[in-house]
Short mmCIF file of C-alpha atoms and ligand atoms in Angstrom, two decimals:
data_model
loop_
_atom_site.label_atom_id
_atom_site.label_comp_id
_atom_site.label_asym_id
_atom_site.label_seq_id
_atom_site.Cartn_x
_atom_site.Cartn_y
_atom_site.Cartn_z
CA MET A 18 3.25 117.80 116.34
CA PHE A 19 6.63 118.43 117.04
CA ASP A 20 5.89 122.40 115.86
CA SER A 21 6.91 124.13 118.93
CA LEU A 22 9.97 121.92 119.46
CA THR A 23 11.12 122.45 115.92
CA ASP A 24 10.48 126.44 116.64
CA ARG A 25 12.61 126.43 119.88
CA LEU A 26 15.58 123.91 118.47
CA ASP A 27 15.55 126.43 114.88
CA ASP A 28 16.63 129.46 117.50
CA VAL A 29 19.07 127.43 119.20
CA PHE A 30 20.99 126.28 115.65
CA ARG A 31 20.88 129.68 114.34
CA LYS A 32 22.34 131.13 116.96
CA ILE A 33 24.94 128.20 117.15
CA ARG A 34 25.54 128.70 113.52
CA GLY A 35 26.15 132.43 113.14
CA HIS A 36 29.64 131.50 115.40
CA ALA A 37 32.59 131.36 113.62
CA ARG A 38 34.23 129.76 116.01
CA LEU A 39 32.50 127.80 118.83
CA THR A 40 34.20 127.28 122.61
CA GLU A 41 32.69 124.97 125.41
CA GLU A 42 30.61 127.25 126.69
CA ASN A 43 29.01 128.30 123.56
CA VAL A 44 27.75 124.49 123.14
CA GLN A 45 27.47 124.41 126.86
CA THR A 46 24.69 127.08 126.52
CA ALA A 47 23.58 125.65 123.27
CA LEU A 48 22.78 122.17 124.76
CA ARG A 49 20.94 123.80 128.13
CA GLU A 50 18.05 125.21 125.61
CA VAL A 51 18.20 122.07 123.51
CA ARG A 52 17.67 120.21 127.16
CA LEU A 53 14.46 122.77 128.05
CA ALA A 54 12.93 122.75 124.40
CA LEU A 55 13.08 118.66 124.83
CA LEU A 56 12.17 118.44 128.56
CA GLU A 57 9.03 121.40 127.39
CA ALA A 58 8.03 119.05 124.47
CA ASP A 59 6.90 116.46 127.79
CA VAL A 60 10.26 114.24 126.56
CA ASN A 61 11.31 111.63 129.86
CA PHE A 62 13.74 113.41 131.66
CA LYS A 63 15.96 110.51 131.94
CA VAL A 64 16.07 110.33 128.38
CA VAL A 65 16.77 113.85 128.10
CA LYS A 66 19.42 114.10 130.53
CA ASP A 67 21.33 111.04 128.11
CA PHE A 68 20.41 112.32 125.10
CA VAL A 69 22.02 115.79 126.05
CA ASP A 70 25.44 113.61 127.83
CA ARG A 71 25.96 111.97 124.63
CA VAL A 72 25.65 114.94 122.06
CA ARG A 73 27.88 117.17 125.10
CA GLU A 74 30.56 114.21 124.88
CA ARG A 75 30.37 113.85 121.12
CA ALA A 76 30.29 117.98 120.75
CA MET A 77 33.20 119.05 122.99
CA GLY A 78 36.37 117.29 121.32
CA GLN A 79 38.14 119.93 119.62
CA ASP A 80 38.11 118.25 115.87
CA VAL A 81 34.67 119.70 116.25
CA LEU A 82 35.55 123.21 117.86
CA LYS A 83 38.58 123.53 116.07
CA SER A 84 36.55 122.57 112.49
CA LEU A 85 36.05 125.33 109.91
CA THR A 86 32.14 125.07 110.65
CA PRO A 87 31.67 124.43 114.39
CA GLY A 88 28.40 125.29 114.59
CA GLN A 89 27.08 122.85 111.44
CA GLN A 90 28.56 119.75 113.25
CA VAL A 91 27.50 120.35 116.38
CA VAL A 92 23.82 120.11 114.60
CA LYS A 93 24.97 117.26 112.71
CA ILE A 94 25.77 115.47 116.36
CA VAL A 95 22.51 116.23 117.33
CA HIS A 96 20.78 114.75 114.38
CA ASP A 97 22.33 111.87 114.25
CA GLU A 98 21.86 111.13 118.09
CA MET A 99 17.90 112.38 117.47
CA VAL A 100 17.91 109.72 114.75
CA GLU A 101 19.19 106.89 117.32
CA LEU A 102 16.80 108.35 119.81
CA LEU A 103 14.12 107.41 117.51
CA GLY A 104 14.98 104.30 116.72
CA GLY A 105 18.05 103.77 114.08
CA GLU A 106 16.73 102.01 111.34
CA ALA A 107 13.29 101.64 110.15
CA ARG A 108 12.54 98.20 110.90
CA GLU A 109 9.78 95.77 108.62
CA LEU A 110 7.59 93.58 109.93
CA ASP A 111 7.66 90.14 110.63
CA LEU A 112 5.76 88.60 108.16
CA LYS A 113 7.31 84.81 107.22
CA ALA A 114 5.58 82.72 108.87
CA SER A 115 2.19 81.93 107.02
CA PRO A 116 0.16 82.77 107.92
CA ALA A 117 1.81 85.42 109.58
CA VAL A 118 0.41 86.28 112.98
CA ILE A 119 0.23 89.90 113.68
CA MET A 120 -1.60 90.58 117.54
CA VAL A 121 -2.48 94.74 117.50
CA VAL A 122 -2.40 95.33 122.02
CA GLY A 123 -2.98 98.14 123.91
CA LEU A 124 -5.46 100.14 125.57
CA GLN A 125 -8.99 101.30 124.77
CA GLY A 126 -9.14 104.09 122.81
CA SER A 127 -5.95 104.05 121.52
CA GLY A 128 -6.73 103.41 118.07
CA LYS A 129 -6.30 99.64 117.85
CA THR A 130 -9.41 98.54 115.82
CA THR A 131 -8.58 101.42 113.76
CA THR A 132 -4.79 100.97 113.45
CA CYS A 133 -5.85 97.06 112.00
CA ALA A 134 -8.22 98.44 109.19
CA LYS A 135 -5.76 100.79 108.18
CA LEU A 136 -2.56 98.01 108.62
CA ALA A 137 -4.16 95.49 106.65
CA LEU A 138 -5.39 98.11 103.67
CA LYS A 139 -1.64 98.67 103.94
CA LEU A 140 -0.43 94.86 103.63
CA ARG A 141 -2.58 94.14 100.91
CA ARG A 142 -1.79 97.63 98.84
CA GLU A 143 1.76 97.80 99.71
CA LEU A 144 2.75 94.02 99.88
CA LYS A 145 0.01 92.41 97.98
CA ARG A 146 -0.72 90.66 101.28
CA LYS A 147 -4.46 88.88 101.79
CA PRO A 148 -4.58 89.64 104.92
CA TYR A 149 -7.38 88.57 107.25
CA LEU A 150 -9.32 90.66 110.55
CA VAL A 151 -10.44 89.11 113.66
CA PRO A 152 -12.15 91.11 115.82
CA ALA A 153 -11.74 89.46 119.74
CA ASP A 154 -12.28 92.32 121.95
CA VAL A 155 -15.88 90.85 123.13
CA TYR A 156 -16.21 93.21 126.13
CA ARG A 157 -16.69 96.42 124.04
CA PRO A 158 -19.65 95.33 122.16
CA ALA A 159 -19.36 97.93 118.98
CA ALA A 160 -15.76 97.10 118.73
CA ILE A 161 -16.65 93.95 116.74
CA ASP A 162 -19.62 95.55 114.52
CA GLN A 163 -16.71 98.72 114.58
CA LEU A 164 -13.97 96.20 112.82
CA HIS A 165 -16.82 94.52 110.79
CA LYS A 166 -18.11 97.62 109.01
CA LEU A 167 -14.65 98.85 108.13
CA ALA A 168 -13.50 95.28 107.33
CA SER A 169 -16.58 95.68 104.49
CA GLN A 170 -15.85 98.45 103.52
CA LEU A 171 -12.24 97.72 102.10
CA ASP A 172 -13.23 94.34 101.07
CA ILE A 173 -11.17 92.69 103.23
CA GLU A 174 -12.67 89.40 105.11
CA ALA A 175 -12.99 89.32 108.64
CA PHE A 176 -13.81 86.52 111.21
CA PRO A 177 -17.21 86.17 112.75
CA SER A 178 -17.04 86.87 116.43
CA THR A 179 -19.26 87.37 118.29
CA THR A 180 -19.53 88.95 121.85
CA ASP A 181 -20.15 85.39 123.65
CA GLN A 182 -17.03 83.62 122.57
CA ASN A 183 -14.11 83.37 124.77
CA PRO A 184 -11.16 86.01 122.64
CA VAL A 185 -8.92 82.50 123.00
CA ASP A 186 -11.05 80.46 121.18
CA ILE A 187 -11.51 83.26 118.56
CA CYS A 188 -8.15 83.58 117.55
CA THR A 189 -7.27 80.01 117.36
CA ALA A 190 -10.75 79.25 115.11
CA ALA A 191 -9.63 82.36 113.03
CA LEU A 192 -6.27 81.42 112.11
CA GLU A 193 -7.77 77.89 111.30
CA GLU A 194 -9.90 79.44 109.03
CA ALA A 195 -7.24 81.95 108.04
CA LYS A 196 -5.26 79.07 106.82
CA ARG A 197 -7.76 77.21 105.18
CA THR A 198 -9.29 80.84 102.80
CA GLY A 199 -5.58 80.95 102.06
CA HIS A 200 -5.05 84.67 103.88
CA ASP A 201 -1.86 85.02 104.61
CA VAL A 202 -1.70 87.86 107.37
CA VAL A 203 -3.91 87.50 110.11
CA LEU A 204 -4.40 90.67 112.19
CA LEU A 205 -6.43 90.19 115.43
CA ASP A 206 -7.51 92.95 116.97
CA THR A 207 -7.58 92.15 120.90
CA ALA A 208 -9.28 93.84 123.38
CA GLY A 209 -8.23 97.10 126.01
CA ARG A 210 -9.39 98.39 128.78
CA LEU A 211 -8.81 101.77 130.29
CA HIS A 212 -6.24 100.85 132.55
CA VAL A 213 -3.85 98.19 132.45
CA ASP A 214 -5.31 95.20 134.37
CA GLU A 215 -3.80 91.65 135.19
CA ALA A 216 -7.11 90.19 133.45
CA LEU A 217 -6.14 91.80 130.53
CA MET A 218 -2.97 90.59 130.25
CA GLU A 219 -3.39 87.31 131.30
CA GLU A 220 -6.28 87.07 128.54
CA LEU A 221 -3.87 88.59 126.19
CA SER A 222 -0.80 86.03 127.34
CA ALA A 223 -2.76 83.04 126.21
CA ILE A 224 -3.60 84.43 122.75
CA LYS A 225 -0.08 85.09 122.27
CA ALA A 226 0.56 81.12 123.13
CA LYS A 227 -1.79 80.16 121.25
CA THR A 228 -1.05 82.05 117.82
CA GLY A 229 2.87 82.18 117.98
CA PRO A 230 2.40 85.43 116.39
CA GLY A 231 5.12 87.67 114.94
CA GLU A 232 4.37 90.71 115.97
CA ILE A 233 2.86 92.02 118.56
CA LEU A 234 2.59 96.09 117.96
CA PHE A 235 0.97 97.93 121.19
CA VAL A 236 -0.96 100.65 119.91
CA ALA A 237 -0.42 104.19 121.82
CA ASP A 238 -2.52 107.82 121.58
CA ALA A 239 0.43 110.26 120.89
CA MET A 240 -1.32 112.95 122.79
CA THR A 241 -1.26 111.44 126.03
CA GLY A 242 2.43 111.55 126.32
CA GLN A 243 4.01 110.12 129.38
CA ASP A 244 1.14 107.84 130.21
CA ALA A 245 1.86 106.24 126.64
CA VAL A 246 5.51 105.58 127.46
CA THR A 247 4.40 103.99 131.49
CA VAL A 248 2.09 101.62 129.41
CA ALA A 249 3.97 100.78 126.75
CA SER A 250 6.30 99.15 129.67
CA SER A 251 3.85 97.81 131.54
CA PHE A 252 2.57 95.60 128.13
CA ASN A 253 6.33 94.74 127.14
CA ASP A 254 7.23 93.81 130.19
CA ARG A 255 4.18 91.49 130.17
CA LEU A 256 3.74 90.24 126.46
CA GLY A 257 7.09 91.29 124.85
CA VAL A 258 6.37 93.75 122.16
CA THR A 259 8.10 93.57 118.65
CA GLY A 260 6.76 97.30 117.79
CA VAL A 261 5.24 100.50 118.99
CA VAL A 262 2.42 101.96 116.67
CA LEU A 263 2.28 105.47 118.06
CA THR A 264 -1.80 107.04 116.58
CA LYS A 265 -2.84 110.47 116.80
CA MET A 266 0.35 112.17 115.21
CA ASP A 267 -2.08 114.55 113.75
CA GLY A 268 -3.27 115.89 116.96
CA ASP A 269 -1.41 118.98 118.75
CA ALA A 270 1.03 116.20 120.73
CA ARG A 271 3.68 118.12 121.58
CA GLY A 272 5.80 115.07 120.37
CA GLY A 273 7.66 113.40 124.17
CA ALA A 274 6.23 110.32 123.47
CA ALA A 275 7.32 109.58 120.13
CA LEU A 276 11.20 111.10 121.59
CA SER A 277 10.99 108.72 125.12
CA VAL A 278 9.04 105.46 123.73
CA ARG A 279 11.74 103.41 121.94
CA GLN A 280 15.02 104.39 124.82
CA VAL A 281 12.95 103.77 127.61
CA THR A 282 11.35 100.48 126.62
CA GLY A 283 13.57 99.23 123.88
CA LYS A 284 11.29 98.73 120.75
CA SER A 285 11.39 101.19 118.12
CA ILE A 286 7.97 102.79 116.77
CA LYS A 287 7.33 100.87 113.42
CA PHE A 288 4.22 102.98 112.40
CA VAL A 289 2.22 106.11 112.91
CA GLY A 290 -1.29 107.25 112.78
CA THR A 291 -2.18 110.51 110.95
CA GLY A 292 -5.49 110.98 110.65
CA GLU A 293 -8.73 109.15 111.60
CA LYS A 294 -9.04 107.29 107.58
CA VAL A 295 -8.50 104.57 106.67
CA SER A 296 -5.41 105.48 104.33
CA ASP A 297 -3.51 107.31 107.21
CA LEU A 298 -1.14 105.15 108.24
CA GLU A 299 2.59 105.87 107.59
CA VAL A 300 5.51 104.02 108.08
CA PHE A 301 8.02 105.42 111.05
CA HIS A 302 11.66 106.74 109.56
CA PRO A 303 13.74 107.69 112.40
CA ASP A 304 15.88 109.72 109.98
CA ARG A 305 12.97 111.40 108.14
CA VAL A 306 11.86 112.36 111.71
CA ALA A 307 14.33 113.69 112.70
CA SER A 308 15.35 115.98 110.12
CA ARG A 309 11.44 117.75 110.30
CA ILE A 310 11.87 118.44 114.06
CA LEU A 311 15.10 119.89 113.55
CA GLY A 312 14.29 122.17 110.22
P1 GDP B 428 -9.54 101.71 120.15
O1 GDP B 428 -10.81 101.46 121.34
O2 GDP B 428 -8.37 100.82 120.55
O3 GDP B 428 -9.83 99.80 119.25
O4 GDP B 428 -10.17 102.42 119.31
P2 GDP B 428 -10.36 102.85 118.54
O5 GDP B 428 -9.78 102.10 117.13
O6 GDP B 428 -12.39 102.73 118.25
O7 GDP B 428 -9.85 105.28 118.10
C1 GDP B 428 -10.48 105.27 118.86
C2 GDP B 428 -10.70 106.98 118.17
O8 GDP B 428 -9.52 107.04 117.52
C3 GDP B 428 -11.83 105.94 117.24
O9 GDP B 428 -12.62 107.76 116.84
C4 GDP B 428 -10.58 106.59 115.56
O10 GDP B 428 -11.24 107.52 114.48
C5 GDP B 428 -9.54 107.52 116.71
N1 GDP B 428 -7.79 107.38 116.11
C6 GDP B 428 -7.75 106.33 115.70
N2 GDP B 428 -6.15 106.51 115.05
C7 GDP B 428 -6.01 107.63 114.88
C8 GDP B 428 -5.07 108.83 114.69
O11 GDP B 428 -4.41 108.34 114.18
N3 GDP B 428 -5.52 109.70 114.09
C9 GDP B 428 -6.83 110.47 114.40
N4 GDP B 428 -6.92 111.56 114.65
N5 GDP B 428 -7.75 109.57 115.75
C10 GDP B 428 -7.47 108.55 115.06
#
């Protein structure tokens, strides 16, 4: 992930740092190259344009060009703007309610079930929480089984859903059960489809209305690039998501989804999936990711 973007930007920055003095033309040339590198990484066209415009506006000032280290300053401006693009400060999950409800949504195959198990493990390990896993995807028969298996592997309790139940009923009953059994976080693994469809959105809206989730996390496969961003927008418009989990960051995606989703949807990435193992989930830190991309 980001490897070819990092290589391209590294070249641009080496050139610009090599100048003892910078002219406006040097900066324009560098920004043209930054723009191309971002477009090649599959970043949304409008996001790239706004990003380059912001960097240009800050970099063209005489205090930057006349400074002792103009190249260094331009690189710093790119870094700062990239942190903003990626969402600024990392934000914690809203777990105030008891039990706190986290609704996990997204298309089929994006990694919802895996992410629910990963999150439950993280919450138990790092926040000493007592999570409850709720399989609510009754359409893909293997989904319930898959979450039950992961739950027993991790020794985390799961609601005994079956495919003949209604997903809204499952979620409401599971919430009652979680209260009764003293679980303090409930993770709802909702159904996905291959494409966004009305029936799915209605079902998810009903689950939201009945369970009052503090978090609605949209799970997206990083490998699907700009499609992931478009789907994130539809889910956000209908449900008001609170954050994004970008999975399969260990694949060779170019990085376009990661760099576009915040600007397009207004919602930040909260976690990234970095592999198939249950421990492969990391909190997303925009500043660290920007530093990694910029080398
Ligand atoms: P769901 O249909 O949205 O519930 O998706 P699943 O959780 O079943 O995941 C679909 C596939 O993606 C499974 O084979 C997972 O092991 C895989 N997967 C999920 N997250 C990641 C990740 O971060 N990295 C990799 N490499 N694979 C993942």
